[in-house]
PDB file of C-alpha atoms in Angstrom:
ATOM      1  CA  UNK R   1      10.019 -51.927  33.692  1.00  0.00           C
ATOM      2  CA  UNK R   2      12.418 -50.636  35.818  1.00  0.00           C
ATOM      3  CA  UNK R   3      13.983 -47.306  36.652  1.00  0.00           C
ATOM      4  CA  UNK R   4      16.978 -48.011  34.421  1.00  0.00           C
ATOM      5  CA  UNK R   5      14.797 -49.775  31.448  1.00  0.00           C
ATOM      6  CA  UNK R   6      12.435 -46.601  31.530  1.00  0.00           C
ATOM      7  CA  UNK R   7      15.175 -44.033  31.334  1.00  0.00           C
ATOM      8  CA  UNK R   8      16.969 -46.195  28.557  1.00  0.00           C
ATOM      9  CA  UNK R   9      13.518 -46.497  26.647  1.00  0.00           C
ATOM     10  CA  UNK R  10      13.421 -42.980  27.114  1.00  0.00           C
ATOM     11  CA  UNK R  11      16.514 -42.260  25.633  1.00  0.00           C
ATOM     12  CA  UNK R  12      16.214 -45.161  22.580  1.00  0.00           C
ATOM     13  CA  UNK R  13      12.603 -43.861  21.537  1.00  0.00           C
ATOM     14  CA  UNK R  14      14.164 -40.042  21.075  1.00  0.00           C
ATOM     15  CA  UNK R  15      16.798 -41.389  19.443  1.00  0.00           C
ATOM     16  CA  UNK R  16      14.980 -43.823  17.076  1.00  0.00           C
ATOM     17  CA  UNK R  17      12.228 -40.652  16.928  1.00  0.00           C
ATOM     18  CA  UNK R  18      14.988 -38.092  15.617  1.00  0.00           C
ATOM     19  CA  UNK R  19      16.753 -40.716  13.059  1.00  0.00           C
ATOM     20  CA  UNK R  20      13.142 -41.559  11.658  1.00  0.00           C
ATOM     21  CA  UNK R  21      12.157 -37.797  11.214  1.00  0.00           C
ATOM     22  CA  UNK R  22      15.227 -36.428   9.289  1.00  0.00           C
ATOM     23  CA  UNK R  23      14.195 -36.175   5.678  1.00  0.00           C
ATOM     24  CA  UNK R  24      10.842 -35.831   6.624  1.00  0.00           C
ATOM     25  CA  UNK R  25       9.788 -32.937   8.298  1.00  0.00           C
ATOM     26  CA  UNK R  26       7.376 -31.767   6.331  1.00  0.00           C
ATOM     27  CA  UNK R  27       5.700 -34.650   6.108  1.00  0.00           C
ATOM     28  CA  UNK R  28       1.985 -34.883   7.266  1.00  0.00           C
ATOM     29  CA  UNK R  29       1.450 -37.256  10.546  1.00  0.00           C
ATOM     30  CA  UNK R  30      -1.190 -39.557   9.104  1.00  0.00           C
ATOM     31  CA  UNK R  31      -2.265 -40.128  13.045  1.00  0.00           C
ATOM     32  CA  UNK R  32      -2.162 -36.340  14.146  1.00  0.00           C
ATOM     33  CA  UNK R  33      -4.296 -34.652  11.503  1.00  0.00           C
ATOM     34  CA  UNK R  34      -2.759 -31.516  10.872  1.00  0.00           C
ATOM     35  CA  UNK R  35       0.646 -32.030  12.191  1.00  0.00           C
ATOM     36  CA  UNK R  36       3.794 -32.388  10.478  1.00  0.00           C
ATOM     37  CA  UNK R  37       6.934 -34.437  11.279  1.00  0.00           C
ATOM     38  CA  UNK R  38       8.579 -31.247  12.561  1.00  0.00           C
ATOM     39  CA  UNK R  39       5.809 -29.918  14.271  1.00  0.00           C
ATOM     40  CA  UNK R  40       5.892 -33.218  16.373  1.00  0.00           C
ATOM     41  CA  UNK R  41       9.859 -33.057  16.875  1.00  0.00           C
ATOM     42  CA  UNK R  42       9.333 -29.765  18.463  1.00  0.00           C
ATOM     43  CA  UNK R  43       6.064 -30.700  20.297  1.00  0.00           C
ATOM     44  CA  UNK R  44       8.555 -33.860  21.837  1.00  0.00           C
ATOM     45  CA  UNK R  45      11.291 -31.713  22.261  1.00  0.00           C
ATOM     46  CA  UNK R  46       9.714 -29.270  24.470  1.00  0.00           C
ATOM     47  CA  UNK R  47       7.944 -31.961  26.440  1.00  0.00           C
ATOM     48  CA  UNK R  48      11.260 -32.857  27.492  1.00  0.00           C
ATOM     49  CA  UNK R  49      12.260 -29.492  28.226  1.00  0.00           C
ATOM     50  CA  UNK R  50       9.080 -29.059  30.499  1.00  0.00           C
ATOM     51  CA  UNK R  51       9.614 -31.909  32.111  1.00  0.00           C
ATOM     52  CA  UNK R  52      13.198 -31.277  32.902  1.00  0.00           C
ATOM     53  CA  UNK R  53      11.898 -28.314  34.588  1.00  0.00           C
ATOM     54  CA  UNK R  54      10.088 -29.907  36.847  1.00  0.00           C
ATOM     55  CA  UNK R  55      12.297 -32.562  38.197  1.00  0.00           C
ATOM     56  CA  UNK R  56      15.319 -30.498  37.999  1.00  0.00           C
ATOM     57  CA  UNK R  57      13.979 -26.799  38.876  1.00  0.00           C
ATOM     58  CA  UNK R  58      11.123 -27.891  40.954  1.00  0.00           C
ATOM     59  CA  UNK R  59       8.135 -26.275  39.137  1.00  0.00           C
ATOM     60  CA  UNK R  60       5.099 -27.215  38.718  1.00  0.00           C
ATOM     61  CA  UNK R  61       3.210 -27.225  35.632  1.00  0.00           C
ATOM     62  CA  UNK R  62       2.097 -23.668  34.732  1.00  0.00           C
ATOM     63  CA  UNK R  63       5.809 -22.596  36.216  1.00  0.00           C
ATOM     64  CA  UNK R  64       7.507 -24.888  33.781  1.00  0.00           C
ATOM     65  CA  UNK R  65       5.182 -23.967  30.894  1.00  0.00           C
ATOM     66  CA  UNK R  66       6.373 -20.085  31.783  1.00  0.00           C
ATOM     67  CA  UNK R  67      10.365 -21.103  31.434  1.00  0.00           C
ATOM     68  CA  UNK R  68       9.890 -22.423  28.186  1.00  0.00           C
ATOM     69  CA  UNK R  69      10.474 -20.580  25.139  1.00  0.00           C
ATOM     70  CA  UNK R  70       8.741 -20.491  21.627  1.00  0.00           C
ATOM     71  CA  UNK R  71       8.669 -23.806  19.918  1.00  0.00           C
ATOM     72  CA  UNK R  72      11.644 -23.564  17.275  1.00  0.00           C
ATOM     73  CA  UNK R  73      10.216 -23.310  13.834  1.00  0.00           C
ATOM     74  CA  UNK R  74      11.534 -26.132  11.279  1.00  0.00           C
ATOM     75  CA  UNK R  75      11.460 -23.501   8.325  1.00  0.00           C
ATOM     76  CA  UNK R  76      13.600 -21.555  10.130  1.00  0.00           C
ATOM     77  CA  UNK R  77      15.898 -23.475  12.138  1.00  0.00           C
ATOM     78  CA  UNK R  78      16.227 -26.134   9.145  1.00  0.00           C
ATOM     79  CA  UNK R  79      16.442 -29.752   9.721  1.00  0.00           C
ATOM     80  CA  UNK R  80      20.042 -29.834  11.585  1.00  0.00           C
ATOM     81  CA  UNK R  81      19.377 -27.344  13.904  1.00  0.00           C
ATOM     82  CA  UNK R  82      15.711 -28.891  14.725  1.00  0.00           C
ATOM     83  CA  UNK R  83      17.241 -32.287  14.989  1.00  0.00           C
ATOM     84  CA  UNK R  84      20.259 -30.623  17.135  1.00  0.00           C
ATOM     85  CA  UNK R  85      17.703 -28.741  19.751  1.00  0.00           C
ATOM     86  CA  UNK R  86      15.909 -32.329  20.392  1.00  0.00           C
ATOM     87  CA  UNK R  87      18.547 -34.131  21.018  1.00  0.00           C
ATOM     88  CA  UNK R  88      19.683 -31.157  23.250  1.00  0.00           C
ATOM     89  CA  UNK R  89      16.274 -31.727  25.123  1.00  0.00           C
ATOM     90  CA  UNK R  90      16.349 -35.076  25.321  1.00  0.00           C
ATOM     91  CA  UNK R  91      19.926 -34.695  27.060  1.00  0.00           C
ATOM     92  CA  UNK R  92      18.565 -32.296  29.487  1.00  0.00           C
ATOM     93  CA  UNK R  93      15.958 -34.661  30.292  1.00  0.00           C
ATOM     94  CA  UNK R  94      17.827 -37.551  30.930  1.00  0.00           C
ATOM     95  CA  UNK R  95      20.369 -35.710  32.270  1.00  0.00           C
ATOM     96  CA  UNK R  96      17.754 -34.135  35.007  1.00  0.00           C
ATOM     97  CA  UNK R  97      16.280 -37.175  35.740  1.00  0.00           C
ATOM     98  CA  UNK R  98      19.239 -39.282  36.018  1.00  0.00           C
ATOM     99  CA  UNK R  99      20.685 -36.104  38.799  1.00  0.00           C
ATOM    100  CA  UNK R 100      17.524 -36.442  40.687  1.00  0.00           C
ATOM    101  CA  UNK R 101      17.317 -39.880  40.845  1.00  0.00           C
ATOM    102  CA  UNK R 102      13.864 -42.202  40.992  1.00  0.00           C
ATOM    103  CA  UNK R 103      13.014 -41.106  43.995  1.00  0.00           C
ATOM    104  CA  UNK R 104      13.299 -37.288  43.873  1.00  0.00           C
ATOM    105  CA  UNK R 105      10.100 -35.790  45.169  1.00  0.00           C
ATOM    106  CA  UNK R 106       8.383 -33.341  41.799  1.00  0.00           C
ATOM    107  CA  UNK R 107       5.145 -31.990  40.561  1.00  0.00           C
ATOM    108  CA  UNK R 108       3.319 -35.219  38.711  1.00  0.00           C
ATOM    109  CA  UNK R 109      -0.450 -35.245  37.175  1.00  0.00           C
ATOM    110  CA  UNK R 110      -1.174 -37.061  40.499  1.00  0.00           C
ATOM    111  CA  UNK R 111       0.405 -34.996  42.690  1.00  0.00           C
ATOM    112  CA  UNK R 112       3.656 -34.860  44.598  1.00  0.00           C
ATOM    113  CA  UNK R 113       5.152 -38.008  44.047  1.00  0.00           C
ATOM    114  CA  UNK R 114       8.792 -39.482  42.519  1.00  0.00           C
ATOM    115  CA  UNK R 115      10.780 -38.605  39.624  1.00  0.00           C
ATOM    116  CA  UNK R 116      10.575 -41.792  38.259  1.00  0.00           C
ATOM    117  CA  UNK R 117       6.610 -41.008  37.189  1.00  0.00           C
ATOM    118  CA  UNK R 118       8.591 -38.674  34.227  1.00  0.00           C
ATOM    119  CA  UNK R 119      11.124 -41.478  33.311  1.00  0.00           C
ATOM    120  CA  UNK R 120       7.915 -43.713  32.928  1.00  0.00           C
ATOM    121  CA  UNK R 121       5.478 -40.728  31.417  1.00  0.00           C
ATOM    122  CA  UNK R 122       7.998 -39.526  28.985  1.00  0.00           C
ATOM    123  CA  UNK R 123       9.431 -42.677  27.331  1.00  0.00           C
ATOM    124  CA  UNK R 124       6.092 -44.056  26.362  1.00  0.00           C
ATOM    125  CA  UNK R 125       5.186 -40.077  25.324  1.00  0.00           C
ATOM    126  CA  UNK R 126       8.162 -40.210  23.405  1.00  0.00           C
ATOM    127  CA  UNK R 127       7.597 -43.462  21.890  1.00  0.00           C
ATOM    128  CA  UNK R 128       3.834 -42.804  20.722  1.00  0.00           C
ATOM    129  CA  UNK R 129       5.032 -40.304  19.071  1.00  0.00           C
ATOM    130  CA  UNK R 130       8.034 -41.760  17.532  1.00  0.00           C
ATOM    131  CA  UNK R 131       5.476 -44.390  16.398  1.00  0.00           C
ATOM    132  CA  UNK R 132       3.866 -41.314  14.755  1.00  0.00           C
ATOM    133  CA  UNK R 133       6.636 -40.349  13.064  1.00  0.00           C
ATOM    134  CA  UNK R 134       7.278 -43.331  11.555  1.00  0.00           C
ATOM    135  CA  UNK R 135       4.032 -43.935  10.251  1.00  0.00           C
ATOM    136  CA  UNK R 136       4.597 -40.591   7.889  1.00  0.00           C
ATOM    137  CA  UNK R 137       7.382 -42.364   5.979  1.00  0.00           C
ATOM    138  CA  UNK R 138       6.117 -45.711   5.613  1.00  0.00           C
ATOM    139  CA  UNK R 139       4.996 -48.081   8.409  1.00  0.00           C
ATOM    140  CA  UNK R 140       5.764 -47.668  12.118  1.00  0.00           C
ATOM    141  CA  UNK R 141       8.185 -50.200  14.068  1.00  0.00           C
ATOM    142  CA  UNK R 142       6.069 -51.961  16.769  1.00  0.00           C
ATOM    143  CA  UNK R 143       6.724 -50.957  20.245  1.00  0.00           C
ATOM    144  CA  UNK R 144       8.916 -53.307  22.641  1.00  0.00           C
ATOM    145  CA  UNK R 145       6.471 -55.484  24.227  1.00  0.00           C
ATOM    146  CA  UNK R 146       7.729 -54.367  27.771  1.00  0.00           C
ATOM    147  CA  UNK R 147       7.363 -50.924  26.935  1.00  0.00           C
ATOM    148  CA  UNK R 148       3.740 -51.138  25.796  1.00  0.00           C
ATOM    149  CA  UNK R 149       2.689 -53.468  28.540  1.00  0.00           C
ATOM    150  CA  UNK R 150       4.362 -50.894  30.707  1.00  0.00           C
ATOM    151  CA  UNK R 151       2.473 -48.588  29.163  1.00  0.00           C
ATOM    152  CA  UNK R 152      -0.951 -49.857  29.660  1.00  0.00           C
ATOM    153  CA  UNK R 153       0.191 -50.178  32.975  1.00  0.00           C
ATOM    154  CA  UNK R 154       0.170 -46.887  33.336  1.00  0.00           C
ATOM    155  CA  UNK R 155      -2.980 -45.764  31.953  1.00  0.00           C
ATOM    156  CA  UNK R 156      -5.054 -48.596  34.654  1.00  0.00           C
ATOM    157  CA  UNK R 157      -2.719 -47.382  37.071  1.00  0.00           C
ATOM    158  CA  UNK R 158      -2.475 -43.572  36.878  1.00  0.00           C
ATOM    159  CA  UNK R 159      -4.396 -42.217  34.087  1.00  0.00           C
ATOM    160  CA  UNK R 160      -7.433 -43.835  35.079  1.00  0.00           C
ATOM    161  CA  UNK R 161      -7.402 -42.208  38.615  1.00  0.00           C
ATOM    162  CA  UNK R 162      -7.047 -38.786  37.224  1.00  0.00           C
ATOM    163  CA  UNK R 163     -10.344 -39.262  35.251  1.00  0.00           C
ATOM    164  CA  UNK R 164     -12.444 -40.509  38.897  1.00  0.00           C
ATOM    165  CA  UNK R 165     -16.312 -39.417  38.360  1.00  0.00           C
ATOM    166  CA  UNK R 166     -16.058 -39.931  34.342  1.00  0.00           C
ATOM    167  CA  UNK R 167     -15.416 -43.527  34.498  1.00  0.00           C
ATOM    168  CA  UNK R 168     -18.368 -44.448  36.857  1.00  0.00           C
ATOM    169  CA  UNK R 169     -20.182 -47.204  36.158  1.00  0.00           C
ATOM    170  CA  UNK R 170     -22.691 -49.602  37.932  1.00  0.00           C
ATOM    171  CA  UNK R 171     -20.188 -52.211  38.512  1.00  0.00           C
ATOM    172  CA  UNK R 172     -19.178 -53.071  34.749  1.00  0.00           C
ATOM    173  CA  UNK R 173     -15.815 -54.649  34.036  1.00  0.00           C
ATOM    174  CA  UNK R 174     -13.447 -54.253  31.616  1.00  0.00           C
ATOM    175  CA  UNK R 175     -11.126 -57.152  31.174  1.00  0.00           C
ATOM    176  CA  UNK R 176      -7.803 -56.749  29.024  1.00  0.00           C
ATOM    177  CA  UNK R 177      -5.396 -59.590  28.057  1.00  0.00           C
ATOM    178  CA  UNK R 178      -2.205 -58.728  25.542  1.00  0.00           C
ATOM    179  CA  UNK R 179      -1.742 -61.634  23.035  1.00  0.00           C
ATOM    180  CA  UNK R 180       2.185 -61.351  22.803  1.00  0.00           C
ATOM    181  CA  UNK R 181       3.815 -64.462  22.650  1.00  0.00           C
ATOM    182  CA  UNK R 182       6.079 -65.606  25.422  1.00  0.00           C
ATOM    183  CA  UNK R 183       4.481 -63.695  28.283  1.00  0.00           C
ATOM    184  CA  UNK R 184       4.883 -65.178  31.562  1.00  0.00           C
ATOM    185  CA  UNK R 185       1.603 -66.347  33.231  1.00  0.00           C
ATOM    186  CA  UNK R 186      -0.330 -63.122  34.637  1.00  0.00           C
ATOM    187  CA  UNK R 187       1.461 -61.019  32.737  1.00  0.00           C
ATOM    188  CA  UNK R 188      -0.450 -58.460  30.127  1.00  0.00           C
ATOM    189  CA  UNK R 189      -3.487 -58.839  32.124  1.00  0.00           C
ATOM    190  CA  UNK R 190      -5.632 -56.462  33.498  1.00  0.00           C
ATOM    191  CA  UNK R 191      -9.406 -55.808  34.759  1.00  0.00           C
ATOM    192  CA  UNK R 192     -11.107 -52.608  35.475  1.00  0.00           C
ATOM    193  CA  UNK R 193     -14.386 -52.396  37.066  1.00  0.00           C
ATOM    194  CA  UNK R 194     -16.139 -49.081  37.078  1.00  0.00           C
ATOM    195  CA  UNK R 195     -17.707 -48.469  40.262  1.00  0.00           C
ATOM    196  CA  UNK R 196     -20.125 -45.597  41.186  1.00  0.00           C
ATOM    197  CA  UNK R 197     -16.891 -43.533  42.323  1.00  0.00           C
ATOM    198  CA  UNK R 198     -15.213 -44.327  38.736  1.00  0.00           C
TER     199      UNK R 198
END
């Protein structure tokens, strides 16, 4: 996906997330033991607010965590003003990252790199969660197939560097193939091998 895709992903998952929770909030997130579908509309919301803070504010992560303030409480707040304060977040987060642009130079969980690691990290964060959401009213909409393959992307790409040593192996592979009909030739395929490094 592309810069523009991501940040529109971004902004259609929060959307689609928000529409599926109202009427629900206290509903328990079958995938999140524990959780409710507030508790995860604040836990999104924030996110977005961190985030923002490091794109737009340069921070890193414990700086960012420090700017933000208590999660607001659904019981409290009630379901507009919950509903209200996410889509404010979401707005500040698209707003930051669409200011910085792609190539801004931030904080990421692989180091100093571009901007456009948060359009990518939080739409698919955003959309795994919306998927959550969903699930505690009946059953979740699919993900867009470019989004998810985008998504396991990711994880090969980025995720799997962060975890080095943990994944080391004697040479194993891992080979995965998405079964999505009309995918161009290559595409939705990836192989891992685990090497003494990881």
């Amino acid at each position: 996906m592309d810069d523009t895709e991501l940040l529109a992903a971004l902004r259609h998952e929060s959307d689609a997330l928000a529409a599926a929770a109202r009427g629900h909030l206290d509903a328990p997130i079958p995938a999140v033991e524990g959780w409710t579908v507030g508790e995860v509309v604040a836990h999104v919301g924030q996110g977005a607010q961190w985030a923002a803070h490091v794109v737009r504010d340069g921070m890193d992560a414990g700086e960012a965590l420090l700017a933000l303030g208590d999660d607001p409480d659904p019981a409290t707040v009630g379901e507009d003003g919950l509903l209200a304060w996410f889509g404010d977040r979401t707005d500040e987060l698209v707003d930051a990252l669409d200011a910085a642009g792609p190539d801004h130079e931030c904080w990421t969980f692989v180091g100093t790199g571009p901007a456009r690691f948060w359009r990518r990290r939080r739409a698919h964060e955003t959309a795994v969660h919306r998927w959550d959401v969903d699930g505690a009213s009946g059953a979740p909409a699919p993900l867009g197939v470019d989004l998810a393959l985008d998504g396991i992307e990711e994880v090969v790409e980025l995720f799997s560097a962060r975890l080095g040593p943990a994944l080391a192996g004697d040479g194993a592979t891992l080979h995965l193939h998405a079964t999505d009909e009309g995918l161009a030739e290559g595409q939705g395929e990836w192989t891992a091998t685990f090497g003494p490094d990881g």
